[in-house]
């Protein structure tokens, strides 16, 4: 027998004593009454009346108490969350320092492939490597003749530093020349806003060393006309 008249006060009571606190009280204990009557909300009023009133009142009281202890807990969590945040940041920075040291190690050992991989990880995590560090890696790429790695580091330098100055450009020119790619060196050289004697010298020497003697002579002539 479903009558809305008998149904609604009980429903209201149940909503007060179970439904509302149920969302606030997260411990299993709070909801034990509710779970003992699964699907209670969908049953008819006869079923509701079988729930001992005492239990409901007790449940409601307990949930109210739990609600207050819950709000206290939220407060203490807010306090501890700052501690947790500080701790997380500290351990994050230790971790970052670890990655940066790893990068240094790879550069010193001339493991440029690994170093570039680490650089990619750092960039994804928005951890900046300073320009001297990037230029060290660029130099290592030149010594290891790792053209692909040099290109990756070059792109990284362009993303991280803008505009580049003559000294930085000159180091990039030297690396490409050491890697045997004068095409890449020329791409950079031709787009330099400013060049000095070192820039020209790096290009001419690079062409000669890469057995591009005629190009070296042409470049020298071009230099004399400047
Ligand atoms: C170029 O930039 C590097 C790194 O920022 C700096 O150390 C160097 O002094 C600069 N050189 C010039 C000529 O500005
Ligand atoms: C070219 O410029 C760089 C950066 O300012 C400098 O280190 C280098 O000595 C200069 N070279 C010459 C020959 O002036």
PDB file of C-alpha atoms and ligand atoms in Angstrom:
ATOM      1  CA  UNK A   1       0.000   0.000   0.000  1.00  0.00           C
ATOM      2  CA  UNK A   2       1.634   3.197  -1.140  1.00  0.00           C
ATOM      3  CA  UNK A   3       0.174   6.339   0.253  1.00  0.00           C
ATOM      4  CA  UNK A   4       2.038   9.586  -0.168  1.00  0.00           C
ATOM      5  CA  UNK A   5       0.688  10.759   3.187  1.00  0.00           C
ATOM      6  CA  UNK A   6       2.341   7.998   5.178  1.00  0.00           C
ATOM      7  CA  UNK A   7       5.303   7.866   2.872  1.00  0.00           C
ATOM      8  CA  UNK A   8       6.578  11.403   2.982  1.00  0.00           C
ATOM      9  CA  UNK A   9       7.257  11.930   6.733  1.00  0.00           C
ATOM     10  CA  UNK A  10       9.193   8.709   6.830  1.00  0.00           C
ATOM     11  CA  UNK A  11      10.992   9.613   3.696  1.00  0.00           C
ATOM     12  CA  UNK A  12      11.852  12.999   5.159  1.00  0.00           C
ATOM     13  CA  UNK A  13      13.111  11.346   8.312  1.00  0.00           C
ATOM     14  CA  UNK A  14      15.184   8.907   6.360  1.00  0.00           C
ATOM     15  CA  UNK A  15      16.558  11.664   4.206  1.00  0.00           C
ATOM     16  CA  UNK A  16      17.581  13.548   7.316  1.00  0.00           C
ATOM     17  CA  UNK A  17      19.002  10.618   9.196  1.00  0.00           C
ATOM     18  CA  UNK A  18      20.565   8.677   6.385  1.00  0.00           C
ATOM     19  CA  UNK A  19      20.851  10.368   3.114  1.00  0.00           C
ATOM     20  CA  UNK A  20      22.335  13.693   4.106  1.00  0.00           C
ATOM     21  CA  UNK A  21      24.848  12.408   6.674  1.00  0.00           C
ATOM     22  CA  UNK A  22      25.714   9.560   4.386  1.00  0.00           C
ATOM     23  CA  UNK A  23      27.424  12.001   2.063  1.00  0.00           C
ATOM     24  CA  UNK A  24      29.178  13.728   4.907  1.00  0.00           C
ATOM     25  CA  UNK A  25      30.262  10.696   6.887  1.00  0.00           C
ATOM     26  CA  UNK A  26      32.710   8.718   4.943  1.00  0.00           C
ATOM     27  CA  UNK A  27      33.577   5.974   7.407  1.00  0.00           C
ATOM     28  CA  UNK A  28      31.850   2.626   6.934  1.00  0.00           C
ATOM     29  CA  UNK A  29      30.571   2.841  10.487  1.00  0.00           C
ATOM     30  CA  UNK A  30      28.304   5.792   9.676  1.00  0.00           C
ATOM     31  CA  UNK A  31      26.481   4.009   6.947  1.00  0.00           C
ATOM     32  CA  UNK A  32      26.142   0.608   8.563  1.00  0.00           C
ATOM     33  CA  UNK A  33      22.462   1.222   9.247  1.00  0.00           C
ATOM     34  CA  UNK A  34      21.925   2.194   5.689  1.00  0.00           C
ATOM     35  CA  UNK A  35      23.746  -0.807   4.342  1.00  0.00           C
ATOM     36  CA  UNK A  36      21.736  -3.137   6.510  1.00  0.00           C
ATOM     37  CA  UNK A  37      18.746  -1.953   4.542  1.00  0.00           C
ATOM     38  CA  UNK A  38      19.998  -1.793   0.998  1.00  0.00           C
ATOM     39  CA  UNK A  39      17.670  -0.073  -1.410  1.00  0.00           C
ATOM     40  CA  UNK A  40      15.632   1.259   1.522  1.00  0.00           C
ATOM     41  CA  UNK A  41      14.698   4.371  -0.404  1.00  0.00           C
ATOM     42  CA  UNK A  42      12.839   2.298  -2.944  1.00  0.00           C
ATOM     43  CA  UNK A  43      10.826   0.261  -0.517  1.00  0.00           C
ATOM     44  CA  UNK A  44       7.307   0.977   0.606  1.00  0.00           C
ATOM     45  CA  UNK A  45       6.402   2.497   3.928  1.00  0.00           C
ATOM     46  CA  UNK A  46       5.780  -0.885   5.609  1.00  0.00           C
ATOM     47  CA  UNK A  47       9.416  -1.774   5.184  1.00  0.00           C
ATOM     48  CA  UNK A  48      10.532   1.547   6.608  1.00  0.00           C
ATOM     49  CA  UNK A  49       8.538   1.046   9.741  1.00  0.00           C
ATOM     50  CA  UNK A  50      10.424  -2.155  10.394  1.00  0.00           C
ATOM     51  CA  UNK A  51      13.576  -0.175  10.982  1.00  0.00           C
ATOM     52  CA  UNK A  52      13.717   0.388  14.745  1.00  0.00           C
ATOM     53  CA  UNK A  53      13.330   4.073  15.451  1.00  0.00           C
ATOM     54  CA  UNK A  54      15.996   3.947  18.104  1.00  0.00           C
ATOM     55  CA  UNK A  55      18.539   2.845  15.568  1.00  0.00           C
ATOM     56  CA  UNK A  56      17.619   5.680  13.241  1.00  0.00           C
ATOM     57  CA  UNK A  57      17.866   8.321  15.934  1.00  0.00           C
ATOM     58  CA  UNK A  58      21.098   6.837  17.134  1.00  0.00           C
ATOM     59  CA  UNK A  59      22.329   6.733  13.559  1.00  0.00           C
ATOM     60  CA  UNK A  60      21.412  10.341  13.030  1.00  0.00           C
ATOM     61  CA  UNK A  61      23.141  11.417  16.240  1.00  0.00           C
ATOM     62  CA  UNK A  62      26.227   9.474  15.391  1.00  0.00           C
ATOM     63  CA  UNK A  63      26.308  10.945  11.937  1.00  0.00           C
ATOM     64  CA  UNK A  64      25.927  14.451  13.355  1.00  0.00           C
ATOM     65  CA  UNK A  65      28.851  13.821  15.666  1.00  0.00           C
ATOM     66  CA  UNK A  66      30.787  12.391  12.807  1.00  0.00           C
ATOM     67  CA  UNK A  67      29.921  15.435  10.774  1.00  0.00           C
ATOM     68  CA  UNK A  68      31.544  17.690  13.356  1.00  0.00           C
ATOM     69  CA  UNK A  69      34.576  15.476  13.680  1.00  0.00           C
ATOM     70  CA  UNK A  70      34.642  15.430   9.902  1.00  0.00           C
ATOM     71  CA  UNK A  71      34.784  19.221   9.708  1.00  0.00           C
ATOM     72  CA  UNK A  72      37.526  19.214  12.339  1.00  0.00           C
ATOM     73  CA  UNK A  73      39.320  16.698  10.218  1.00  0.00           C
ATOM     74  CA  UNK A  74      38.962  18.920   7.156  1.00  0.00           C
ATOM     75  CA  UNK A  75      40.544  21.724   9.144  1.00  0.00           C
ATOM     76  CA  UNK A  76      43.425  19.586  10.320  1.00  0.00           C
ATOM     77  CA  UNK A  77      43.834  18.289   6.796  1.00  0.00           C
ATOM     78  CA  UNK A  78      44.085  21.856   5.567  1.00  0.00           C
ATOM     79  CA  UNK A  79      46.859  22.444   8.090  1.00  0.00           C
ATOM     80  CA  UNK A  80      48.666  19.225   7.216  1.00  0.00           C
ATOM     81  CA  UNK A  81      48.166  19.805   3.496  1.00  0.00           C
ATOM     82  CA  UNK A  82      50.565  22.767   3.706  1.00  0.00           C
ATOM     83  CA  UNK A  83      53.105  20.491   5.372  1.00  0.00           C
ATOM     84  CA  UNK A  84      52.479  17.858   2.720  1.00  0.00           C
ATOM     85  CA  UNK A  85      52.797  20.500   0.005  1.00  0.00           C
ATOM     86  CA  UNK A  86      56.107  21.744   1.417  1.00  0.00           C
ATOM     87  CA  UNK A  87      57.342  18.197   1.711  1.00  0.00           C
ATOM     88  CA  UNK A  88      56.253  17.346  -1.821  1.00  0.00           C
ATOM     89  CA  UNK A  89      57.934  20.444  -3.180  1.00  0.00           C
ATOM     90  CA  UNK A  90      61.131  19.709  -1.269  1.00  0.00           C
ATOM     91  CA  UNK A  91      61.281  16.129  -2.485  1.00  0.00           C
ATOM     92  CA  UNK A  92      60.392  17.299  -5.984  1.00  0.00           C
ATOM     93  CA  UNK A  93      63.324  19.710  -5.953  1.00  0.00           C
ATOM     94  CA  UNK A  94      65.645  16.956  -4.673  1.00  0.00           C
ATOM     95  CA  UNK A  95      64.375  14.788  -7.507  1.00  0.00           C
ATOM     96  CA  UNK A  96      64.897  17.609 -10.020  1.00  0.00           C
ATOM     97  CA  UNK A  97      68.428  18.166  -8.764  1.00  0.00           C
ATOM     98  CA  UNK A  98      68.972  14.452  -9.226  1.00  0.00           C
ATOM     99  CA  UNK A  99      67.845  14.642 -12.858  1.00  0.00           C
ATOM    100  CA  UNK A 100      70.041  17.701 -13.474  1.00  0.00           C
ATOM    101  CA  UNK A 101      73.033  15.880 -11.989  1.00  0.00           C
ATOM    102  CA  UNK A 102      72.249  12.931 -14.210  1.00  0.00           C
ATOM    103  CA  UNK A 103      72.225  15.281 -17.200  1.00  0.00           C
ATOM    104  CA  UNK A 104      75.623  16.694 -16.181  1.00  0.00           C
ATOM    105  CA  UNK A 105      76.987  13.171 -15.849  1.00  0.00           C
ATOM    106  CA  UNK A 106      75.860  12.215 -19.349  1.00  0.00           C
ATOM    107  CA  UNK A 107      77.365  15.410 -20.792  1.00  0.00           C
ATOM    108  CA  UNK A 108      80.708  14.767 -19.082  1.00  0.00           C
ATOM    109  CA  UNK A 109      80.767  11.180 -20.347  1.00  0.00           C
ATOM    110  CA  UNK A 110      79.845  12.339 -23.844  1.00  0.00           C
ATOM    111  CA  UNK A 111      76.630  10.271 -23.772  1.00  0.00           C
ATOM    112  CA  UNK A 112      74.738  12.840 -25.810  1.00  0.00           C
ATOM    113  CA  UNK A 113      71.857  10.565 -26.805  1.00  0.00           C
ATOM    114  CA  UNK A 114      71.026   9.895 -23.170  1.00  0.00           C
ATOM    115  CA  UNK A 115      71.580  13.552 -22.289  1.00  0.00           C
ATOM    116  CA  UNK A 116      69.093  14.669 -24.952  1.00  0.00           C
ATOM    117  CA  UNK A 117      66.544  12.171 -23.636  1.00  0.00           C
ATOM    118  CA  UNK A 118      66.947  13.596 -20.134  1.00  0.00           C
ATOM    119  CA  UNK A 119      66.593  17.086 -21.597  1.00  0.00           C
ATOM    120  CA  UNK A 120      63.275  16.045 -23.129  1.00  0.00           C
ATOM    121  CA  UNK A 121      62.047  14.753 -19.771  1.00  0.00           C
ATOM    122  CA  UNK A 122      63.082  17.996 -18.086  1.00  0.00           C
ATOM    123  CA  UNK A 123      61.339  20.094 -20.688  1.00  0.00           C
ATOM    124  CA  UNK A 124      58.111  18.110 -20.279  1.00  0.00           C
ATOM    125  CA  UNK A 125      58.283  18.811 -16.555  1.00  0.00           C
ATOM    126  CA  UNK A 126      58.962  22.490 -17.270  1.00  0.00           C
ATOM    127  CA  UNK A 127      62.350  22.337 -15.559  1.00  0.00           C
ATOM    128  CA  UNK A 128      64.681  24.830 -17.187  1.00  0.00           C
ATOM    129  CA  UNK A 129      68.283  24.009 -17.967  1.00  0.00           C
ATOM    130  CA  UNK A 130      70.356  27.206 -18.096  1.00  0.00           C
ATOM    131  CA  UNK A 131      72.042  28.327 -21.304  1.00  0.00           C
ATOM    132  CA  UNK A 132      75.602  27.440 -20.206  1.00  0.00           C
ATOM    133  CA  UNK A 133      74.351  23.908 -19.493  1.00  0.00           C
ATOM    134  CA  UNK A 134      72.695  23.687 -22.905  1.00  0.00           C
ATOM    135  CA  UNK A 135      75.851  25.004 -24.572  1.00  0.00           C
ATOM    136  CA  UNK A 136      77.932  22.386 -22.737  1.00  0.00           C
ATOM    137  CA  UNK A 137      75.632  19.750 -24.176  1.00  0.00           C
ATOM    138  CA  UNK A 138      75.860  21.365 -27.611  1.00  0.00           C
ATOM    139  CA  UNK A 139      79.659  21.199 -27.388  1.00  0.00           C
ATOM    140  CA  UNK A 140      79.467  17.548 -26.332  1.00  0.00           C
ATOM    141  CA  UNK A 141      77.259  16.855 -29.365  1.00  0.00           C
ATOM    142  CA  UNK A 142      79.951  18.383 -31.583  1.00  0.00           C
ATOM    143  CA  UNK A 143      82.679  16.267 -30.022  1.00  0.00           C
ATOM    144  CA  UNK A 144      80.542  13.123 -30.331  1.00  0.00           C
ATOM    145  CA  UNK A 145      79.538  14.110 -33.892  1.00  0.00           C
ATOM    146  CA  UNK A 146      75.896  13.562 -32.933  1.00  0.00           C
ATOM    147  CA  UNK A 147      74.065  15.602 -35.551  1.00  0.00           C
ATOM    148  CA  UNK A 148      70.533  14.568 -34.556  1.00  0.00           C
ATOM    149  CA  UNK A 149      71.266  15.355 -30.934  1.00  0.00           C
ATOM    150  CA  UNK A 150      72.834  18.681 -31.895  1.00  0.00           C
ATOM    151  CA  UNK A 151      69.664  19.601 -33.807  1.00  0.00           C
ATOM    152  CA  UNK A 152      67.513  18.682 -30.818  1.00  0.00           C
ATOM    153  CA  UNK A 153      69.652  20.800 -28.480  1.00  0.00           C
ATOM    154  CA  UNK A 154      69.682  23.679 -30.989  1.00  0.00           C
ATOM    155  CA  UNK A 155      65.867  23.644 -31.088  1.00  0.00           C
ATOM    156  CA  UNK A 156      65.819  23.519 -27.316  1.00  0.00           C
ATOM    157  CA  UNK A 157      68.138  26.537 -27.082  1.00  0.00           C
ATOM    158  CA  UNK A 158      65.919  28.497 -29.484  1.00  0.00           C
ATOM    159  CA  UNK A 159      62.843  27.625 -27.393  1.00  0.00           C
ATOM    160  CA  UNK A 160      64.563  28.489 -24.119  1.00  0.00           C
ATOM    161  CA  UNK A 161      66.549  31.584 -25.139  1.00  0.00           C
ATOM    162  CA  UNK A 162      65.383  34.311 -27.397  1.00  0.00           C
ATOM    163  CA  UNK A 163      67.144  36.179 -28.922  1.00  0.00           C
ATOM    164  CA  UNK A 164      70.468  34.357 -29.125  1.00  0.00           C
ATOM    165  CA  UNK A 165      73.635  36.425 -29.024  1.00  0.00           C
ATOM    166  CA  UNK A 166      76.679  36.168 -31.281  1.00  0.00           C
ATOM    167  CA  UNK A 167      78.625  34.025 -28.845  1.00  0.00           C
ATOM    168  CA  UNK A 168      75.799  31.451 -28.633  1.00  0.00           C
ATOM    169  CA  UNK A 169      75.367  31.411 -32.407  1.00  0.00           C
ATOM    170  CA  UNK A 170      79.085  30.887 -32.901  1.00  0.00           C
ATOM    171  CA  UNK A 171      79.003  27.814 -30.664  1.00  0.00           C
ATOM    172  CA  UNK A 172      76.097  26.376 -32.641  1.00  0.00           C
ATOM    173  CA  UNK A 173      77.994  26.982 -35.896  1.00  0.00           C
ATOM    174  CA  UNK A 174      81.010  25.164 -34.501  1.00  0.00           C
ATOM    175  CA  UNK A 175      78.913  22.189 -33.388  1.00  0.00           C
ATOM    176  CA  UNK A 176      77.251  21.755 -36.806  1.00  0.00           C
ATOM    177  CA  UNK A 177      80.633  22.052 -38.452  1.00  0.00           C
ATOM    178  CA  UNK A 178      82.061  19.359 -36.141  1.00  0.00           C
ATOM    179  CA  UNK A 179      79.056  17.150 -36.903  1.00  0.00           C
ATOM    180  CA  UNK A 180      79.903  17.495 -40.579  1.00  0.00           C
ATOM    181  CA  UNK A 181      76.741  19.356 -41.546  1.00  0.00           C
ATOM    182  CA  UNK A 182      77.747  22.641 -43.148  1.00  0.00           C
ATOM    183  CA  UNK A 183      74.191  22.917 -44.531  1.00  0.00           C
ATOM    184  CA  UNK A 184      72.867  23.258 -41.015  1.00  0.00           C
ATOM    185  CA  UNK A 185      75.710  25.622 -40.156  1.00  0.00           C
ATOM    186  CA  UNK A 186      74.830  27.813 -43.150  1.00  0.00           C
ATOM    187  CA  UNK A 187      71.139  27.818 -42.198  1.00  0.00           C
ATOM    188  CA  UNK A 188      72.153  29.346 -38.899  1.00  0.00           C
ATOM    189  CA  UNK A 189      74.888  31.577 -40.291  1.00  0.00           C
ATOM    190  CA  UNK A 190      72.676  33.111 -42.997  1.00  0.00           C
ATOM    191  CA  UNK A 191      70.045  34.028 -40.437  1.00  0.00           C
ATOM    192  CA  UNK A 192      72.377  35.640 -37.934  1.00  0.00           C
ATOM    193  CA  UNK A 193      71.609  39.313 -37.408  1.00  0.00           C
ATOM    194  CA  UNK A 194      75.161  39.974 -36.280  1.00  0.00           C
ATOM    195  CA  UNK A 195      78.369  38.154 -37.135  1.00  0.00           C
ATOM    196  CA  UNK A 196      81.896  38.772 -35.999  1.00  0.00           C
ATOM    197  CA  UNK A 197      85.272  37.481 -37.013  1.00  0.00           C
ATOM    198  CA  UNK A 198      84.776  34.259 -35.041  1.00  0.00           C
ATOM    199  CA  UNK A 199      81.553  33.513 -36.955  1.00  0.00           C
ATOM    200  CA  UNK A 200      83.322  33.840 -40.317  1.00  0.00           C
ATOM    201  CA  UNK A 201      86.358  31.932 -39.104  1.00  0.00           C
ATOM    202  CA  UNK A 202      84.180  29.082 -37.835  1.00  0.00           C
ATOM    203  CA  UNK A 203      82.421  28.803 -41.193  1.00  0.00           C
ATOM    204  CA  UNK A 204      85.556  28.990 -43.338  1.00  0.00           C
ATOM    205  CA  UNK A 205      87.473  26.534 -41.162  1.00  0.00           C
ATOM    206  CA  UNK A 206      84.441  24.226 -41.004  1.00  0.00           C
ATOM    207  CA  UNK A 207      84.085  24.149 -44.798  1.00  0.00           C
ATOM    208  CA  UNK A 208      87.781  23.420 -45.222  1.00  0.00           C
ATOM    209  CA  UNK A 209      87.752  20.658 -42.606  1.00  0.00           C
ATOM    210  CA  UNK A 210      84.713  19.072 -44.253  1.00  0.00           C
ATOM    211  CA  UNK A 211      86.597  18.971 -47.596  1.00  0.00           C
ATOM    212  CA  UNK A 212      84.498  21.733 -49.101  1.00  0.00           C
ATOM    213  CA  UNK A 213      87.498  23.756 -50.220  1.00  0.00           C
ATOM    214  CA  UNK A 214      85.774  25.684 -52.982  1.00  0.00           C
ATOM    215  CA  UNK A 215      82.994  26.672 -50.655  1.00  0.00           C
ATOM    216  CA  UNK A 216      85.639  27.712 -48.155  1.00  0.00           C
ATOM    217  CA  UNK A 217      87.255  29.973 -50.745  1.00  0.00           C
ATOM    218  CA  UNK A 218      83.844  31.399 -51.739  1.00  0.00           C
ATOM    219  CA  UNK A 219      83.041  32.071 -48.127  1.00  0.00           C
ATOM    220  CA  UNK A 220      86.367  33.777 -47.639  1.00  0.00           C
ATOM    221  CA  UNK A 221      85.666  36.015 -50.670  1.00  0.00           C
ATOM    222  CA  UNK A 222      82.235  36.817 -49.264  1.00  0.00           C
ATOM    223  CA  UNK A 223      83.909  37.705 -45.984  1.00  0.00           C
ATOM    224  CA  UNK A 224      86.386  40.069 -47.697  1.00  0.00           C
ATOM    225  CA  UNK A 225      83.468  41.914 -49.318  1.00  0.00           C
ATOM    226  CA  UNK A 226      81.821  42.634 -45.974  1.00  0.00           C
TER     227      UNK A 226
HETATM  228  C1  LIG B   1      75.792  35.818 -24.579  1.00  0.00           C
HETATM  229  O1  LIG B   1      74.960  35.093 -23.690  1.00  0.00           O
HETATM  230  C2  LIG B   1      75.675  34.341 -22.728  1.00  0.00           C
HETATM  231  C3  LIG B   1      74.679  33.569 -21.923  1.00  0.00           C
HETATM  232  O2  LIG B   1      73.615  34.354 -21.521  1.00  0.00           O
HETATM  233  C4  LIG B   1      76.524  35.263 -21.869  1.00  0.00           C
HETATM  234  O3  LIG B   1      77.241  34.494 -20.953  1.00  0.00           O
HETATM  235  C5  LIG B   1      77.455  36.067 -22.762  1.00  0.00           C
HETATM  236  O4  LIG B   1      78.160  36.968 -21.989  1.00  0.00           O
HETATM  237  C6  LIG B   1      76.680  36.777 -23.831  1.00  0.00           C
HETATM  238  N1  LIG B   1      77.613  37.415 -24.739  1.00  0.00           N
HETATM  239  C7  LIG B   1      77.354  38.575 -25.288  1.00  0.00           C
HETATM  240  C8  LIG B   1      78.386  39.079 -26.219  1.00  0.00           C
HETATM  241  O5  LIG B   1      76.340  39.202 -25.031  1.00  0.00           O
HETATM  242  C1  LIG B   2      82.846  37.305 -31.355  1.00  0.00           C
HETATM  243  O1  LIG B   2      81.846  37.476 -30.390  1.00  0.00           O
HETATM  244  C2  LIG B   2      81.923  36.617 -29.280  1.00  0.00           C
HETATM  245  C3  LIG B   2      80.788  36.942 -28.387  1.00  0.00           C
HETATM  246  O2  LIG B   2      80.757  38.290 -28.074  1.00  0.00           O
HETATM  247  C4  LIG B   2      83.261  36.774 -28.565  1.00  0.00           C
HETATM  248  O3  LIG B   2      83.354  35.837 -27.521  1.00  0.00           O
HETATM  249  C5  LIG B   2      84.377  36.561 -29.552  1.00  0.00           C
HETATM  250  O4  LIG B   2      85.609  36.812 -28.926  1.00  0.00           O
HETATM  251  C6  LIG B   2      84.218  37.490 -30.727  1.00  0.00           C
HETATM  252  N1  LIG B   2      85.250  37.200 -31.683  1.00  0.00           N
HETATM  253  C7  LIG B   2      86.011  38.128 -32.181  1.00  0.00           C
HETATM  254  C8  LIG B   2      87.087  37.669 -33.110  1.00  0.00           C
HETATM  255  O5  LIG B   2      85.881  39.296 -31.903  1.00  0.00           O
END
